[in-house]
Amino acid sequence: MKNNKLKIDSEEFAKLVMQSESCLRDTPEATAKANLTLFLTAKVLAERFNDIEEEAFKPDVLADYDMTIARLQTMALSSFSSHK
């Protein structure tokens, strides 16, 4: 499996989310709270994605993936050969 790991800059992602979404509320404080919530939620979401992505590319996970692919290929070849 190739190492096509993605990494999101969580701070930049949160800033982009803030730019794309308007959280206007009745009062300045309510607007600030809504925007802060949006920013922090986007930042945490990107960090969680990065953690999951990092786990998926650990050597033992990659070895399991490669072994599973090899087994599937072997099963497919044996199945194909028996149907000839």
PDB file of N, CA and C in Angstrom:
ATOM      1  N   MET A   1       0.854  -1.184   0.000  1.00  0.00           N
ATOM      2  CA  MET A   1       0.000   0.000   0.000  1.00  0.00           C
ATOM      3  C   MET A   1       0.891   1.236   0.000  1.00  0.00           C
ATOM      4  N   LYS A   2       0.619   2.143  -0.877  1.00  0.00           N
ATOM      5  CA  LYS A   2       1.404   3.367  -0.930  1.00  0.00           C
ATOM      6  C   LYS A   2       1.102   4.232   0.285  1.00  0.00           C
ATOM      7  N   ASN A   3       2.074   5.061   0.619  1.00  0.00           N
ATOM      8  CA  ASN A   3       1.888   5.979   1.744  1.00  0.00           C
ATOM      9  C   ASN A   3       1.281   7.278   1.222  1.00  0.00           C
ATOM     10  N   ASN A   4      -0.017   7.268   1.005  1.00  0.00           N
ATOM     11  CA  ASN A   4      -0.747   8.451   0.530  1.00  0.00           C
ATOM     12  C   ASN A   4      -1.451   9.142   1.682  1.00  0.00           C
ATOM     13  N   LYS A   5      -0.757   9.206   2.798  1.00  0.00           N
ATOM     14  CA  LYS A   5      -1.333   9.775   4.011  1.00  0.00           C
ATOM     15  C   LYS A   5      -1.645  11.261   3.804  1.00  0.00           C
ATOM     16  N   LEU A   6      -2.812  11.656   4.274  1.00  0.00           N
ATOM     17  CA  LEU A   6      -3.214  13.064   4.240  1.00  0.00           C
ATOM     18  C   LEU A   6      -2.993  13.683   5.612  1.00  0.00           C
ATOM     19  N   LYS A   7      -2.633  14.945   5.617  1.00  0.00           N
ATOM     20  CA  LYS A   7      -2.499  15.684   6.876  1.00  0.00           C
ATOM     21  C   LYS A   7      -3.134  17.048   6.664  1.00  0.00           C
ATOM     22  N   ILE A   8      -4.100  17.357   7.498  1.00  0.00           N
ATOM     23  CA  ILE A   8      -4.809  18.634   7.415  1.00  0.00           C
ATOM     24  C   ILE A   8      -4.214  19.579   8.454  1.00  0.00           C
ATOM     25  N   ASP A   9      -3.885  20.776   8.031  1.00  0.00           N
ATOM     26  CA  ASP A   9      -3.464  21.815   8.974  1.00  0.00           C
ATOM     27  C   ASP A   9      -4.736  22.259   9.702  1.00  0.00           C
ATOM     28  N   SER A  10      -4.880  21.838  10.950  1.00  0.00           N
ATOM     29  CA  SER A  10      -6.138  22.060  11.674  1.00  0.00           C
ATOM     30  C   SER A  10      -6.450  23.546  11.862  1.00  0.00           C
ATOM     31  N   GLU A  11      -5.424  24.342  12.079  1.00  0.00           N
ATOM     32  CA  GLU A  11      -5.630  25.787  12.260  1.00  0.00           C
ATOM     33  C   GLU A  11      -6.131  26.427  10.957  1.00  0.00           C
ATOM     34  N   GLU A  12      -5.498  26.086   9.849  1.00  0.00           N
ATOM     35  CA  GLU A  12      -5.908  26.632   8.551  1.00  0.00           C
ATOM     36  C   GLU A  12      -7.303  26.145   8.162  1.00  0.00           C
ATOM     37  N   PHE A  13      -7.576  24.875   8.452  1.00  0.00           N
ATOM     38  CA  PHE A  13      -8.895  24.323   8.167  1.00  0.00           C
ATOM     39  C   PHE A  13      -9.970  25.089   8.939  1.00  0.00           C
ATOM     40  N   ALA A  14      -9.725  25.318  10.213  1.00  0.00           N
ATOM     41  CA  ALA A  14     -10.694  26.044  11.044  1.00  0.00           C
ATOM     42  C   ALA A  14     -10.901  27.465  10.522  1.00  0.00           C
ATOM     43  N   LYS A  15      -9.818  28.104  10.080  1.00  0.00           N
ATOM     44  CA  LYS A  15      -9.937  29.458   9.525  1.00  0.00           C
ATOM     45  C   LYS A  15     -10.779  29.454   8.247  1.00  0.00           C
ATOM     46  N   LEU A  16     -10.564  28.443   7.394  1.00  0.00           N
ATOM     47  CA  LEU A  16     -11.346  28.351   6.157  1.00  0.00           C
ATOM     48  C   LEU A  16     -12.825  28.113   6.447  1.00  0.00           C
ATOM     49  N   VAL A  17     -13.096  27.290   7.435  1.00  0.00           N
ATOM     50  CA  VAL A  17     -14.490  27.048   7.825  1.00  0.00           C
ATOM     51  C   VAL A  17     -15.111  28.358   8.306  1.00  0.00           C
ATOM     52  N   MET A  18     -14.373  29.100   9.092  1.00  0.00           N
ATOM     53  CA  MET A  18     -14.875  30.389   9.596  1.00  0.00           C
ATOM     54  C   MET A  18     -15.170  31.353   8.447  1.00  0.00           C
ATOM     55  N   GLN A  19     -14.319  31.351   7.430  1.00  0.00           N
ATOM     56  CA  GLN A  19     -14.515  32.247   6.288  1.00  0.00           C
ATOM     57  C   GLN A  19     -15.730  31.845   5.454  1.00  0.00           C
ATOM     58  N   SER A  20     -16.023  30.555   5.448  1.00  0.00           N
ATOM     59  CA  SER A  20     -17.115  30.079   4.597  1.00  0.00           C
ATOM     60  C   SER A  20     -18.484  30.094   5.281  1.00  0.00           C
ATOM     61  N   GLU A  21     -18.512  30.280   6.583  1.00  0.00           N
ATOM     62  CA  GLU A  21     -19.766  30.205   7.338  1.00  0.00           C
ATOM     63  C   GLU A  21     -19.948  31.466   8.171  1.00  0.00           C
ATOM     64  N   SER A  22     -21.120  32.031   8.140  1.00  0.00           N
ATOM     65  CA  SER A  22     -21.421  33.217   8.935  1.00  0.00           C
ATOM     66  C   SER A  22     -22.297  32.832  10.114  1.00  0.00           C
ATOM     67  N   CYS A  23     -21.842  33.151  11.309  1.00  0.00           N
ATOM     68  CA  CYS A  23     -22.597  32.833  12.523  1.00  0.00           C
ATOM     69  C   CYS A  23     -23.064  34.112  13.208  1.00  0.00           C
ATOM     70  N   LEU A  24     -23.911  34.846  12.559  1.00  0.00           N
ATOM     71  CA  LEU A  24     -24.434  36.074  13.161  1.00  0.00           C
ATOM     72  C   LEU A  24     -25.594  35.736  14.094  1.00  0.00           C
ATOM     73  N   ARG A  25     -25.544  36.288  15.286  1.00  0.00           N
ATOM     74  CA  ARG A  25     -26.578  36.075  16.290  1.00  0.00           C
ATOM     75  C   ARG A  25     -27.138  37.423  16.730  1.00  0.00           C
ATOM     76  N   ASP A  26     -28.023  37.404  17.717  1.00  0.00           N
ATOM     77  CA  ASP A  26     -28.695  38.622  18.198  1.00  0.00           C
ATOM     78  C   ASP A  26     -27.749  39.615  18.870  1.00  0.00           C
ATOM     79  N   THR A  27     -26.768  39.103  19.593  1.00  0.00           N
ATOM     80  CA  THR A  27     -25.850  39.982  20.321  1.00  0.00           C
ATOM     81  C   THR A  27     -24.409  39.680  19.906  1.00  0.00           C
ATOM     82  N   PRO A  28     -23.506  40.631  20.104  1.00  0.00           N
ATOM     83  CA  PRO A  28     -22.096  40.380  19.789  1.00  0.00           C
ATOM     84  C   PRO A  28     -21.524  39.186  20.577  1.00  0.00           C
ATOM     85  N   GLU A  29     -21.935  39.062  21.834  1.00  0.00           N
ATOM     86  CA  GLU A  29     -21.438  37.940  22.640  1.00  0.00           C
ATOM     87  C   GLU A  29     -21.919  36.603  22.076  1.00  0.00           C
ATOM     88  N   ALA A  30     -23.187  36.539  21.700  1.00  0.00           N
ATOM     89  CA  ALA A  30     -23.733  35.303  21.124  1.00  0.00           C
ATOM     90  C   ALA A  30     -23.046  34.986  19.793  1.00  0.00           C
ATOM     91  N   THR A  31     -22.762  36.021  18.999  1.00  0.00           N
ATOM     92  CA  THR A  31     -22.056  35.827  17.728  1.00  0.00           C
ATOM     93  C   THR A  31     -20.653  35.294  17.989  1.00  0.00           C
ATOM     94  N   ALA A  32     -19.968  35.886  18.961  1.00  0.00           N
ATOM     95  CA  ALA A  32     -18.606  35.448  19.292  1.00  0.00           C
ATOM     96  C   ALA A  32     -18.608  33.998  19.777  1.00  0.00           C
ATOM     97  N   LYS A  33     -19.567  33.647  20.623  1.00  0.00           N
ATOM     98  CA  LYS A  33     -19.652  32.270  21.123  1.00  0.00           C
ATOM     99  C   LYS A  33     -19.915  31.286  19.982  1.00  0.00           C
ATOM    100  N   ALA A  34     -20.815  31.639  19.086  1.00  0.00           N
ATOM    101  CA  ALA A  34     -21.135  30.755  17.955  1.00  0.00           C
ATOM    102  C   ALA A  34     -19.920  30.577  17.048  1.00  0.00           C
ATOM    103  N   ASN A  35     -19.209  31.679  16.797  1.00  0.00           N
ATOM    104  CA  ASN A  35     -18.021  31.603  15.953  1.00  0.00           C
ATOM    105  C   ASN A  35     -16.897  30.824  16.623  1.00  0.00           C
ATOM    106  N   LEU A  36     -16.732  31.009  17.911  1.00  0.00           N
ATOM    107  CA  LEU A  36     -15.715  30.256  18.646  1.00  0.00           C
ATOM    108  C   LEU A  36     -16.032  28.766  18.630  1.00  0.00           C
ATOM    109  N   THR A  37     -17.285  28.440  18.838  1.00  0.00           N
ATOM    110  CA  THR A  37     -17.711  27.039  18.786  1.00  0.00           C
ATOM    111  C   THR A  37     -17.431  26.436  17.419  1.00  0.00           C
ATOM    112  N   LEU A  38     -17.752  27.173  16.367  1.00  0.00           N
ATOM    113  CA  LEU A  38     -17.502  26.698  15.006  1.00  0.00           C
ATOM    114  C   LEU A  38     -16.019  26.497  14.766  1.00  0.00           C
ATOM    115  N   PHE A  39     -15.200  27.473  15.167  1.00  0.00           N
ATOM    116  CA  PHE A  39     -13.754  27.388  14.975  1.00  0.00           C
ATOM    117  C   PHE A  39     -13.172  26.176  15.702  1.00  0.00           C
ATOM    118  N   LEU A  40     -13.528  26.039  16.987  1.00  0.00           N
ATOM    119  CA  LEU A  40     -12.984  24.935  17.784  1.00  0.00           C
ATOM    120  C   LEU A  40     -13.463  23.577  17.284  1.00  0.00           C
ATOM    121  N   THR A  41     -14.709  23.498  16.871  1.00  0.00           N
ATOM    122  CA  THR A  41     -15.238  22.247  16.343  1.00  0.00           C
ATOM    123  C   THR A  41     -14.495  21.843  15.071  1.00  0.00           C
ATOM    124  N   ALA A  42     -14.273  22.795  14.181  1.00  0.00           N
ATOM    125  CA  ALA A  42     -13.547  22.511  12.937  1.00  0.00           C
ATOM    126  C   ALA A  42     -12.110  22.092  13.232  1.00  0.00           C
ATOM    127  N   LYS A  43     -11.479  22.760  14.179  1.00  0.00           N
ATOM    128  CA  LYS A  43     -10.086  22.439  14.534  1.00  0.00           C
ATOM    129  C   LYS A  43      -9.987  21.034  15.122  1.00  0.00           C
ATOM    130  N   VAL A  44     -10.866  20.705  16.046  1.00  0.00           N
ATOM    131  CA  VAL A  44     -10.863  19.372  16.658  1.00  0.00           C
ATOM    132  C   VAL A  44     -11.181  18.299  15.616  1.00  0.00           C
ATOM    133  N   LEU A  45     -12.117  18.573  14.732  1.00  0.00           N
ATOM    134  CA  LEU A  45     -12.452  17.617  13.681  1.00  0.00           C
ATOM    135  C   LEU A  45     -11.235  17.311  12.808  1.00  0.00           C
ATOM    136  N   ALA A  46     -10.498  18.334  12.410  1.00  0.00           N
ATOM    137  CA  ALA A  46      -9.293  18.138  11.594  1.00  0.00           C
ATOM    138  C   ALA A  46      -8.233  17.362  12.376  1.00  0.00           C
ATOM    139  N   GLU A  47      -8.081  17.659  13.662  1.00  0.00           N
ATOM    140  CA  GLU A  47      -7.111  16.937  14.488  1.00  0.00           C
ATOM    141  C   GLU A  47      -7.492  15.467  14.626  1.00  0.00           C
ATOM    142  N   ARG A  48      -8.771  15.189  14.800  1.00  0.00           N
ATOM    143  CA  ARG A  48      -9.231  13.797  14.881  1.00  0.00           C
ATOM    144  C   ARG A  48      -8.973  13.068  13.569  1.00  0.00           C
ATOM    145  N   PHE A  49      -9.253  13.735  12.454  1.00  0.00           N
ATOM    146  CA  PHE A  49      -8.960  13.143  11.152  1.00  0.00           C
ATOM    147  C   PHE A  49      -7.478  12.792  11.047  1.00  0.00           C
ATOM    148  N   ASN A  50      -6.617  13.718  11.440  1.00  0.00           N
ATOM    149  CA  ASN A  50      -5.176  13.466  11.379  1.00  0.00           C
ATOM    150  C   ASN A  50      -4.769  12.290  12.255  1.00  0.00           C
ATOM    151  N   ASP A  51      -5.369  12.163  13.425  1.00  0.00           N
ATOM    152  CA  ASP A  51      -5.072  11.037  14.317  1.00  0.00           C
ATOM    153  C   ASP A  51      -5.482   9.712  13.674  1.00  0.00           C
ATOM    154  N   ILE A  52      -6.666   9.682  13.101  1.00  0.00           N
ATOM    155  CA  ILE A  52      -7.150   8.459  12.444  1.00  0.00           C
ATOM    156  C   ILE A  52      -6.267   8.114  11.253  1.00  0.00           C
ATOM    157  N   GLU A  53      -5.904   9.125  10.475  1.00  0.00           N
ATOM    158  CA  GLU A  53      -5.045   8.919   9.314  1.00  0.00           C
ATOM    159  C   GLU A  53      -3.677   8.393   9.745  1.00  0.00           C
ATOM    160  N   GLU A  54      -3.150   8.925  10.820  1.00  0.00           N
ATOM    161  CA  GLU A  54      -1.848   8.470  11.338  1.00  0.00           C
ATOM    162  C   GLU A  54      -1.916   7.004  11.757  1.00  0.00           C
ATOM    163  N   GLU A  55      -2.990   6.625  12.432  1.00  0.00           N
ATOM    164  CA  GLU A  55      -3.170   5.230  12.866  1.00  0.00           C
ATOM    165  C   GLU A  55      -3.244   4.280  11.674  1.00  0.00           C
ATOM    166  N   ALA A  56      -3.893   4.716  10.619  1.00  0.00           N
ATOM    167  CA  ALA A  56      -4.083   3.853   9.456  1.00  0.00           C
ATOM    168  C   ALA A  56      -2.782   3.558   8.733  1.00  0.00           C
ATOM    169  N   PHE A  57      -1.773   4.377   8.928  1.00  0.00           N
ATOM    170  CA  PHE A  57      -0.514   4.197   8.222  1.00  0.00           C
ATOM    171  C   PHE A  57       0.606   3.682   9.112  1.00  0.00           C
ATOM    172  N   LYS A  58       0.277   3.165  10.260  1.00  0.00           N
ATOM    173  CA  LYS A  58       1.293   2.547  11.106  1.00  0.00           C
ATOM    174  C   LYS A  58       1.755   1.250  10.436  1.00  0.00           C
ATOM    175  N   PRO A  59       3.025   0.873  10.628  1.00  0.00           N
ATOM    176  CA  PRO A  59       3.570  -0.316   9.940  1.00  0.00           C
ATOM    177  C   PRO A  59       2.754  -1.590  10.135  1.00  0.00           C
ATOM    178  N   ASP A  60       2.261  -1.848  11.352  1.00  0.00           N
ATOM    179  CA  ASP A  60       1.501  -3.079  11.570  1.00  0.00           C
ATOM    180  C   ASP A  60       0.175  -3.059  10.830  1.00  0.00           C
ATOM    181  N   VAL A  61      -0.444  -1.889  10.719  1.00  0.00           N
ATOM    182  CA  VAL A  61      -1.702  -1.765   9.971  1.00  0.00           C
ATOM    183  C   VAL A  61      -1.432  -1.964   8.486  1.00  0.00           C
ATOM    184  N   LEU A  62      -0.344  -1.384   7.993  1.00  0.00           N
ATOM    185  CA  LEU A  62       0.011  -1.544   6.577  1.00  0.00           C
ATOM    186  C   LEU A  62       0.329  -3.000   6.268  1.00  0.00           C
ATOM    187  N   ALA A  63       1.017  -3.675   7.177  1.00  0.00           N
ATOM    188  CA  ALA A  63       1.345  -5.088   6.967  1.00  0.00           C
ATOM    189  C   ALA A  63       0.066  -5.920   6.911  1.00  0.00           C
ATOM    190  N   ASP A  64      -0.878  -5.644   7.820  1.00  0.00           N
ATOM    191  CA  ASP A  64      -2.160  -6.353   7.807  1.00  0.00           C
ATOM    192  C   ASP A  64      -2.901  -6.092   6.500  1.00  0.00           C
ATOM    193  N   TYR A  65      -2.866  -4.864   6.056  1.00  0.00           N
ATOM    194  CA  TYR A  65      -3.530  -4.499   4.796  1.00  0.00           C
ATOM    195  C   TYR A  65      -2.894  -5.266   3.635  1.00  0.00           C
ATOM    196  N   ASP A  66      -1.573  -5.239   3.557  1.00  0.00           N
ATOM    197  CA  ASP A  66      -0.875  -5.930   2.473  1.00  0.00           C
ATOM    198  C   ASP A  66      -1.151  -7.432   2.511  1.00  0.00           C
ATOM    199  N   MET A  67      -1.162  -8.005   3.714  1.00  0.00           N
ATOM    200  CA  MET A  67      -1.432  -9.433   3.852  1.00  0.00           C
ATOM    201  C   MET A  67      -2.867  -9.740   3.421  1.00  0.00           C
ATOM    202  N   THR A  68      -3.809  -8.916   3.793  1.00  0.00           N
ATOM    203  CA  THR A  68      -5.203  -9.107   3.396  1.00  0.00           C
ATOM    204  C   THR A  68      -5.360  -9.021   1.886  1.00  0.00           C
ATOM    205  N   ILE A  69      -4.718  -8.044   1.268  1.00  0.00           N
ATOM    206  CA  ILE A  69      -4.779  -7.912  -0.194  1.00  0.00           C
ATOM    207  C   ILE A  69      -4.181  -9.148  -0.854  1.00  0.00           C
ATOM    208  N   ALA A  70      -3.057  -9.631  -0.354  1.00  0.00           N
ATOM    209  CA  ALA A  70      -2.429 -10.831  -0.916  1.00  0.00           C
ATOM    210  C   ALA A  70      -3.360 -12.030  -0.800  1.00  0.00           C
ATOM    211  N   ARG A  71      -4.018 -12.181   0.323  1.00  0.00           N
ATOM    212  CA  ARG A  71      -4.964 -13.296   0.505  1.00  0.00           C
ATOM    213  C   ARG A  71      -6.140 -13.182  -0.467  1.00  0.00           C
ATOM    214  N   LEU A  72      -6.667 -11.975  -0.614  1.00  0.00           N
ATOM    215  CA  LEU A  72      -7.782 -11.780  -1.540  1.00  0.00           C
ATOM    216  C   LEU A  72      -7.365 -12.088  -2.971  1.00  0.00           C
ATOM    217  N   GLN A  73      -6.148 -11.692  -3.342  1.00  0.00           N
ATOM    218  CA  GLN A  73      -5.661 -11.981  -4.683  1.00  0.00           C
ATOM    219  C   GLN A  73      -5.499 -13.484  -4.884  1.00  0.00           C
ATOM    220  N   THR A  74      -5.000 -14.165  -3.870  1.00  0.00           N
ATOM    221  CA  THR A  74      -4.843 -15.620  -3.948  1.00  0.00           C
ATOM    222  C   THR A  74      -6.204 -16.296  -4.074  1.00  0.00           C
ATOM    223  N   MET A  75      -7.171 -15.835  -3.290  1.00  0.00           N
ATOM    224  CA  MET A  75      -8.516 -16.409  -3.363  1.00  0.00           C
ATOM    225  C   MET A  75      -9.126 -16.160  -4.741  1.00  0.00           C
ATOM    226  N   ALA A  76      -8.934 -14.970  -5.263  1.00  0.00           N
ATOM    227  CA  ALA A  76      -9.491 -14.642  -6.570  1.00  0.00           C
ATOM    228  C   ALA A  76      -8.852 -15.500  -7.655  1.00  0.00           C
ATOM    229  N   LEU A  77      -7.536 -15.693  -7.582  1.00  0.00           N
ATOM    230  CA  LEU A  77      -6.846 -16.515  -8.581  1.00  0.00           C
ATOM    231  C   LEU A  77      -7.288 -17.971  -8.501  1.00  0.00           C
ATOM    232  N   SER A  78      -7.400 -18.503  -7.276  1.00  0.00           N
ATOM    233  CA  SER A  78      -7.819 -19.898  -7.148  1.00  0.00           C
ATOM    234  C   SER A  78      -9.273 -20.079  -7.589  1.00  0.00           C
ATOM    235  N   SER A  79     -10.099 -19.114  -7.317  1.00  0.00           N
ATOM    236  CA  SER A  79     -11.486 -19.170  -7.740  1.00  0.00           C
ATOM    237  C   SER A  79     -11.577 -19.099  -9.264  1.00  0.00           C
ATOM    238  N   PHE A  80     -10.788 -18.238  -9.849  1.00  0.00           N
ATOM    239  CA  PHE A  80     -10.770 -18.087 -11.305  1.00  0.00           C
ATOM    240  C   PHE A  80     -10.269 -19.366 -11.966  1.00  0.00           C
ATOM    241  N   SER A  81      -9.224 -19.972 -11.403  1.00  0.00           N
ATOM    242  CA  SER A  81      -8.649 -21.188 -11.967  1.00  0.00           C
ATOM    243  C   SER A  81      -9.612 -22.360 -11.883  1.00  0.00           C
ATOM    244  N   SER A  82     -10.383 -22.444 -10.829  1.00  0.00           N
ATOM    245  CA  SER A  82     -11.312 -23.567 -10.666  1.00  0.00           C
ATOM    246  C   SER A  82     -12.534 -23.455 -11.553  1.00  0.00           C
ATOM    247  N   HIS A  83     -12.808 -22.272 -12.116  1.00  0.00           N
ATOM    248  CA  HIS A  83     -13.974 -22.077 -12.969  1.00  0.00           C
ATOM    249  C   HIS A  83     -13.652 -22.217 -14.442  1.00  0.00           C
ATOM    250  N   LYS A  84     -12.417 -22.532 -14.775  1.00  0.00           N
ATOM    251  CA  LYS A  84     -12.044 -22.667 -16.189  1.00  0.00           C
ATOM    252  C   LYS A  84     -12.539 -23.969 -16.752  1.00  0.00           C
TER     253      LYS A  84
END
